[in-house]
mmCIF file of C-alpha atoms in Angstrom:
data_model
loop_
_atom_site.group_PDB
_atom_site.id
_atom_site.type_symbol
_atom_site.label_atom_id
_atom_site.label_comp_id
_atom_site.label_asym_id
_atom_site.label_seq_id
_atom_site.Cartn_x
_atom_site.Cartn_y
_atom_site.Cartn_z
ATOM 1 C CA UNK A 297 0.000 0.000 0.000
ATOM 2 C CA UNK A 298 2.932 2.427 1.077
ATOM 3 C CA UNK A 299 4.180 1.691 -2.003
ATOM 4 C CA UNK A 300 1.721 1.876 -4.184
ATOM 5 C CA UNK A 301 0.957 5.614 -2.400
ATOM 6 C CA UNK A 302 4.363 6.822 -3.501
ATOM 7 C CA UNK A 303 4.060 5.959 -6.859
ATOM 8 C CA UNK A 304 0.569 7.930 -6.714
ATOM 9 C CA UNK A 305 2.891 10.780 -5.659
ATOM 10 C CA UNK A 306 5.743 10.499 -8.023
ATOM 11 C CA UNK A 307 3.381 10.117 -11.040
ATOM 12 C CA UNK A 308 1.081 12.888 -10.087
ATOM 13 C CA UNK A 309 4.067 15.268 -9.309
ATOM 14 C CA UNK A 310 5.460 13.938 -12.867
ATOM 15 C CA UNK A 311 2.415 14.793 -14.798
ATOM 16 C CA UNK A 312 1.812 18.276 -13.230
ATOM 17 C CA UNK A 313 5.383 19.099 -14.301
ATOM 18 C CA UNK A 314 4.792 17.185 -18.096
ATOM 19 C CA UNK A 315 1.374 19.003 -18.464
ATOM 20 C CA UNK A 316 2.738 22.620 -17.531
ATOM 21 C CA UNK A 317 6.572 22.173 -19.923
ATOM 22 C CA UNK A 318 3.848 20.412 -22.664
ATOM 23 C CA UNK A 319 1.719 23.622 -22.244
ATOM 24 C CA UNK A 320 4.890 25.928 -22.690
ATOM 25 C CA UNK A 321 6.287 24.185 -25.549
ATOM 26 C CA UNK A 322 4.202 21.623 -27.480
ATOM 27 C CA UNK A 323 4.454 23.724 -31.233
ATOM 28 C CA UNK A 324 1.146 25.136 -32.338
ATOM 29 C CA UNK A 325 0.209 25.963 -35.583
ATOM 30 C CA UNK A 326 2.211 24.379 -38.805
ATOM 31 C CA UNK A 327 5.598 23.860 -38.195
ATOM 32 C CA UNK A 328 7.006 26.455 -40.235
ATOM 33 C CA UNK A 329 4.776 29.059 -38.520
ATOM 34 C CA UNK A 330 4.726 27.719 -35.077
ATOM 35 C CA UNK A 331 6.751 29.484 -32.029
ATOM 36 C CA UNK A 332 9.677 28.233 -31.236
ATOM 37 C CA UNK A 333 10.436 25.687 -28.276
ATOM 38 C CA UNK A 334 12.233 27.213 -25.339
ATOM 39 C CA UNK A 335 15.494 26.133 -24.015
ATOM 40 C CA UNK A 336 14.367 24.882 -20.490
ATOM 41 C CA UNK A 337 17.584 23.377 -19.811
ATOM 42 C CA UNK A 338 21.456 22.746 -20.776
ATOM 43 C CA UNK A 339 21.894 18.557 -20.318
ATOM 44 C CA UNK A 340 25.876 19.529 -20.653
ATOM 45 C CA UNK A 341 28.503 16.316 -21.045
ATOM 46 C CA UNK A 342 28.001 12.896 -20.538
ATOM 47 C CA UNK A 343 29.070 9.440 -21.942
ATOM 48 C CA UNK A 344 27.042 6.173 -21.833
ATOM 49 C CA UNK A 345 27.452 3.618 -23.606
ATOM 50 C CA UNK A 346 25.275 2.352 -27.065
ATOM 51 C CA UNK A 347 24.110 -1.464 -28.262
ATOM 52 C CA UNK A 348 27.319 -1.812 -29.929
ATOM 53 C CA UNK A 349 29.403 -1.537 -27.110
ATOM 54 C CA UNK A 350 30.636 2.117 -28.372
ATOM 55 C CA UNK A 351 30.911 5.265 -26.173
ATOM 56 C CA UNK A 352 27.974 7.748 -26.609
ATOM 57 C CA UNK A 353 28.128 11.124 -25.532
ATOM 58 C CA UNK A 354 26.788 14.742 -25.977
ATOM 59 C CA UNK A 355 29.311 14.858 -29.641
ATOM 60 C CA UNK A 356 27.412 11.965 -31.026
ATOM 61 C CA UNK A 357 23.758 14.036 -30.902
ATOM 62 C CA UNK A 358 25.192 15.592 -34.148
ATOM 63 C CA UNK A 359 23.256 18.421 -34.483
ATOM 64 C CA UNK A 360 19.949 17.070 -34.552
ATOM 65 C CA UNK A 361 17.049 16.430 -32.756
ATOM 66 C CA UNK A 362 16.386 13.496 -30.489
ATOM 67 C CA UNK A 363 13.959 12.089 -28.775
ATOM 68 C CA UNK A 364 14.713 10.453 -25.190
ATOM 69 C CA UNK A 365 13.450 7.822 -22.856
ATOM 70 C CA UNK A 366 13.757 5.687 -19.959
ATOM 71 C CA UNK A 367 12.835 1.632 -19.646
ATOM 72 C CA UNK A 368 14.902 -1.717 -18.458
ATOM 73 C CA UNK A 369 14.373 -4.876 -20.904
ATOM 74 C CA UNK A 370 13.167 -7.323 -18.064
ATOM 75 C CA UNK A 371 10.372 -4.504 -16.976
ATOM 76 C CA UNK A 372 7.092 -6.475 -15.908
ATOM 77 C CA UNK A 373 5.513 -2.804 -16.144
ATOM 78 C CA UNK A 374 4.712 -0.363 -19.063
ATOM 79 C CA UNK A 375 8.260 -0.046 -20.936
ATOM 80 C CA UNK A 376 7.341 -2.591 -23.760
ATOM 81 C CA UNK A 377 4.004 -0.212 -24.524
ATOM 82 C CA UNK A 378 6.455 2.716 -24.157
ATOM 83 C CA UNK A 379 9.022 1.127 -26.567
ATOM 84 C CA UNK A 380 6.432 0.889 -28.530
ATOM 85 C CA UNK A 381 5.855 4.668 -29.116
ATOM 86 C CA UNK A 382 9.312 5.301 -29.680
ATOM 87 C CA UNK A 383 8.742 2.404 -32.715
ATOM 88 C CA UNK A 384 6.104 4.215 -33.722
ATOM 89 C CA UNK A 385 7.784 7.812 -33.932
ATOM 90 C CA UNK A 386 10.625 6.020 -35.834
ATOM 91 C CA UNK A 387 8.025 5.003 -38.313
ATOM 92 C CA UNK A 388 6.503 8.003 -38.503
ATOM 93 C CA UNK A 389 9.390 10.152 -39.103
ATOM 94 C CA UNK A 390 9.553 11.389 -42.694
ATOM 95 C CA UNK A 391 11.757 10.584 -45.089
ATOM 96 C CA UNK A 392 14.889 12.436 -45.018
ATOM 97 C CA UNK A 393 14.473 13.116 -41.620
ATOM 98 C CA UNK A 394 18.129 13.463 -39.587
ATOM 99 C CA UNK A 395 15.716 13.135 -35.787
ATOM 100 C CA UNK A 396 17.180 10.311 -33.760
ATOM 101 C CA UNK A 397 15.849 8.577 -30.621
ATOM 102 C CA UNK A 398 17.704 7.395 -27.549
ATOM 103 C CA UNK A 399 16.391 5.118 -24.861
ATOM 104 C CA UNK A 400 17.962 4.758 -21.442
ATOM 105 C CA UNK A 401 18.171 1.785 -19.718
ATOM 106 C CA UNK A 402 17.808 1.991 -15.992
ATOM 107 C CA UNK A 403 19.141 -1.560 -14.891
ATOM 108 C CA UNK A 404 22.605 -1.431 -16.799
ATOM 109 C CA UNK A 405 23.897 -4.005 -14.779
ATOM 110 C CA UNK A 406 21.457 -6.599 -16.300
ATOM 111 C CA UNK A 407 21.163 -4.552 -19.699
ATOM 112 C CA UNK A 408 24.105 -5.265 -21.159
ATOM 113 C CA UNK A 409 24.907 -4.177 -25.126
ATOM 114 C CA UNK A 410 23.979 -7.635 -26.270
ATOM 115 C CA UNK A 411 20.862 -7.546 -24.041
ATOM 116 C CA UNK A 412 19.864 -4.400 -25.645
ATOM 117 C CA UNK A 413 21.114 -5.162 -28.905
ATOM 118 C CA UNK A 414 18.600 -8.166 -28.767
ATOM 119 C CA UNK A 415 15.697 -5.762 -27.639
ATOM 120 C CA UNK A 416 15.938 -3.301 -30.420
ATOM 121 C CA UNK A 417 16.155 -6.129 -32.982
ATOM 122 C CA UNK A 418 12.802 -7.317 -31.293
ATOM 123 C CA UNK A 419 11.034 -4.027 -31.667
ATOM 124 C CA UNK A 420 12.763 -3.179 -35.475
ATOM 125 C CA UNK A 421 14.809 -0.653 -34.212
ATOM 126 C CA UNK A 422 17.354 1.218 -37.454
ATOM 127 C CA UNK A 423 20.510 0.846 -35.458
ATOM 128 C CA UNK A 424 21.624 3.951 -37.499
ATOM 129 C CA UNK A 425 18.769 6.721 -35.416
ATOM 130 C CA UNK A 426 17.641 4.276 -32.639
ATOM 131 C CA UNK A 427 20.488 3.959 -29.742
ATOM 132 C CA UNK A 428 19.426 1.945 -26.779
ATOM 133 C CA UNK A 429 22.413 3.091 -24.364
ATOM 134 C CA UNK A 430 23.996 1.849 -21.077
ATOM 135 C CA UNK A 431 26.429 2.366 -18.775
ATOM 136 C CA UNK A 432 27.810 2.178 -15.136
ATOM 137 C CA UNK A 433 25.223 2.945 -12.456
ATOM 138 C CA UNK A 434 26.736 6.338 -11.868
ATOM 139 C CA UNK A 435 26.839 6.999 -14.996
ATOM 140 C CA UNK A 436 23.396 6.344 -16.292
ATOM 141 C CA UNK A 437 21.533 7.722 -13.149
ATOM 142 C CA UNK A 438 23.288 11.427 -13.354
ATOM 143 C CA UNK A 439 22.312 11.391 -16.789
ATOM 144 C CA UNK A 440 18.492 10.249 -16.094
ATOM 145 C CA UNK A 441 17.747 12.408 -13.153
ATOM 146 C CA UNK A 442 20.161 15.191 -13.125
ATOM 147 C CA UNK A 443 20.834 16.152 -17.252
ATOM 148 C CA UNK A 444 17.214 14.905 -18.409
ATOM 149 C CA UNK A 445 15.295 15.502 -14.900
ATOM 150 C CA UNK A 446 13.618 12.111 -15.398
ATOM 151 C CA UNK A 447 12.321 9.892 -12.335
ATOM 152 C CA UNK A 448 13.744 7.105 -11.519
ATOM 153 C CA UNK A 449 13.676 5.096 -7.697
ATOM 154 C CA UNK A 450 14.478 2.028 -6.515
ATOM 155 C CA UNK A 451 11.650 -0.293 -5.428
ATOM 156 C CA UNK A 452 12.943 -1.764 -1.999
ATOM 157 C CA UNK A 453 13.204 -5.669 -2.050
ATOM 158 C CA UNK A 454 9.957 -5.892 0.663
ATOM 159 C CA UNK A 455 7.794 -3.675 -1.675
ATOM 160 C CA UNK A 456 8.671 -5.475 -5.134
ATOM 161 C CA UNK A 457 5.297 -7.736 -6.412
ATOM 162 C CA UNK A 458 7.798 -9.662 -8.656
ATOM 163 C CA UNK A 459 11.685 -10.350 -9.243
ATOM 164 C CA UNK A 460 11.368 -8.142 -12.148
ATOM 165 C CA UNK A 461 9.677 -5.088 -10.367
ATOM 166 C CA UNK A 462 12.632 -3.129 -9.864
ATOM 167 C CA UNK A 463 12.093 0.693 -10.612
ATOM 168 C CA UNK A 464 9.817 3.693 -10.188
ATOM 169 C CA UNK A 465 10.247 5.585 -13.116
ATOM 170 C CA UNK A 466 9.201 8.117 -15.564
ATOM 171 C CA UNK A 467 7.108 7.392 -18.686
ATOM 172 C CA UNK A 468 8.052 10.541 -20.228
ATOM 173 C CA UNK A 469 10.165 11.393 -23.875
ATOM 174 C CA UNK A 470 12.375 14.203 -23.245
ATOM 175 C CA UNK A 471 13.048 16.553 -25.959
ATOM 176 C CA UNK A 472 16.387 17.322 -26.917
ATOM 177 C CA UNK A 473 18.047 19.645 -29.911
ATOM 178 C CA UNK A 474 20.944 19.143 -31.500
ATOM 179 C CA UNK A 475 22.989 20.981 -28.980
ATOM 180 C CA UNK A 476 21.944 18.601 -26.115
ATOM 181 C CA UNK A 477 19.275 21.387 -24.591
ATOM 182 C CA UNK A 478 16.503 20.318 -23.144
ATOM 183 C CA UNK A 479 13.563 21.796 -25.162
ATOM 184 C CA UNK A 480 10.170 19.650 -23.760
ATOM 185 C CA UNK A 481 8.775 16.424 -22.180
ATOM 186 C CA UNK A 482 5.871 14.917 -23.136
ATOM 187 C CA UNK A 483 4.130 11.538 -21.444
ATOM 188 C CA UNK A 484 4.977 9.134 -23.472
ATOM 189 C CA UNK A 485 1.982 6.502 -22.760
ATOM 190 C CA UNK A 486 -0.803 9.261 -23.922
ATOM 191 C CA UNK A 487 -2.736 8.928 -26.543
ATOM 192 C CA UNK A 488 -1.251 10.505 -29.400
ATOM 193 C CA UNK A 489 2.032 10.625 -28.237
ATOM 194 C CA UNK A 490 4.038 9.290 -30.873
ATOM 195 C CA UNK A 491 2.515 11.852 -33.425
ATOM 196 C CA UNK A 492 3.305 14.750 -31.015
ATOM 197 C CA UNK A 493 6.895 13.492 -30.389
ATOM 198 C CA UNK A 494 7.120 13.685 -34.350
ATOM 199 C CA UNK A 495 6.196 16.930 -34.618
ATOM 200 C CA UNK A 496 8.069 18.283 -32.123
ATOM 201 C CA UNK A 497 11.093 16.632 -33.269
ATOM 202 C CA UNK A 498 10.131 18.652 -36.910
ATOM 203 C CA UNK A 499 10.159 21.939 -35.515
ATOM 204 C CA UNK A 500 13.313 21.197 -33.461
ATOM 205 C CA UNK A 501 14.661 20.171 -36.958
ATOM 206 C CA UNK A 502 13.796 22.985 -38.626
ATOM 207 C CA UNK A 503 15.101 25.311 -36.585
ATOM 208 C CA UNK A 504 18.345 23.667 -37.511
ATOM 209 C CA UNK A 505 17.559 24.659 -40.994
ATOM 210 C CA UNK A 506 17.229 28.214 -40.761
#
């Protein structure tokens, strides 16, 4: 129950956050008319690790867009529906486009770049825009929380309802431009989402192109 009351929390205090960035920045209007995205926030240096067992770090964003999330491959929870978004916003992308997505693991010691390797295969990732990344604990927790103010707990051993329920965290896709800023969130698991993450990740493009 105690549990299940902090998660209440965490997600409501999440989604009051989401729904007032979302308000500020979600682009209205067609994309060549609509206002641009604020910078909300500098992400600065970091260095994970991708699928193919190569360092990944702020140099590789490459001056575009990207579209980030959070999930661990053995989740008993929501992070196959949210994969499935981020499939669906690779699919939807249009041709041409230079947008890439990134998703976080948060159980790197079990999510190793084979493991994730084997999970992108599974949901057709294009290994060329879709990085599923990893690293040391350290590593990928100051980039979660601190650089991409995403949620992520630990679910104490007494509280977990399975092995495999291991972490609280956010069902968001975080925004980023091609300088690594931090330009939006949006819930990931509404309806809709993957065609919103699109067209943000347009606009963010386009103001690449001016």
């Amino acid at each position: 129950m105690e549990r299940h009351f902090r998660w209440l929390l965490l997600s409501g205090a999440v989604l009051l956050v989401a729904m007032a960035v979302l308000r500020m920045t979600m682009p209205r209007g067609p994309v060549e008319t609509a206002a641009p995205m604020p910078v909300l926030h500098e992400v600065g240096a970091f260095s994970v690790t991708n699928a193919a067992g190569v360092p990944f770090g702020l140099e590789d964003l490459g001056g575009r867009p990207w579209a980030v999330n959070l999930i661990f491959t053995r989740c008993p929870g929501p992070c196959a529906q949210l994969t499935g978004v981020m499939r669906s916003v690779q699919e939807r992308l249009p041709a041409g486009s230079r947008a890439g997505l990134m998703t976080l693991t948060s159980d790197p010691e079990y999510d190793t770049p084979a493991v994730l390797r084997a999970y992108g295969s599974k949901f057709g990732a294009d290994g060329s825009r879709w990085h599923f990344v990893t690293g040391t604990r350290a590593e990928i927790r100051r980039l979660a929380i601190e650089r991409l103010l995403l949620v992520l707990q630990d679910i104490p051993e007494e509280e977990r309802q399975s092995p495999d329920d291991l972490f609280l965290h956010s069902t968001a896709i975080v925004l980023l431009d091609g300088q690594g800023r931090w330009r939006g969130t949006m819930e990931g698991l509404e309806p809709g989402a993957a065609e919103r993450v699109v067209e943000a990740l347009r606009m963010l493009e386009s103001e690449g192109r001016r």
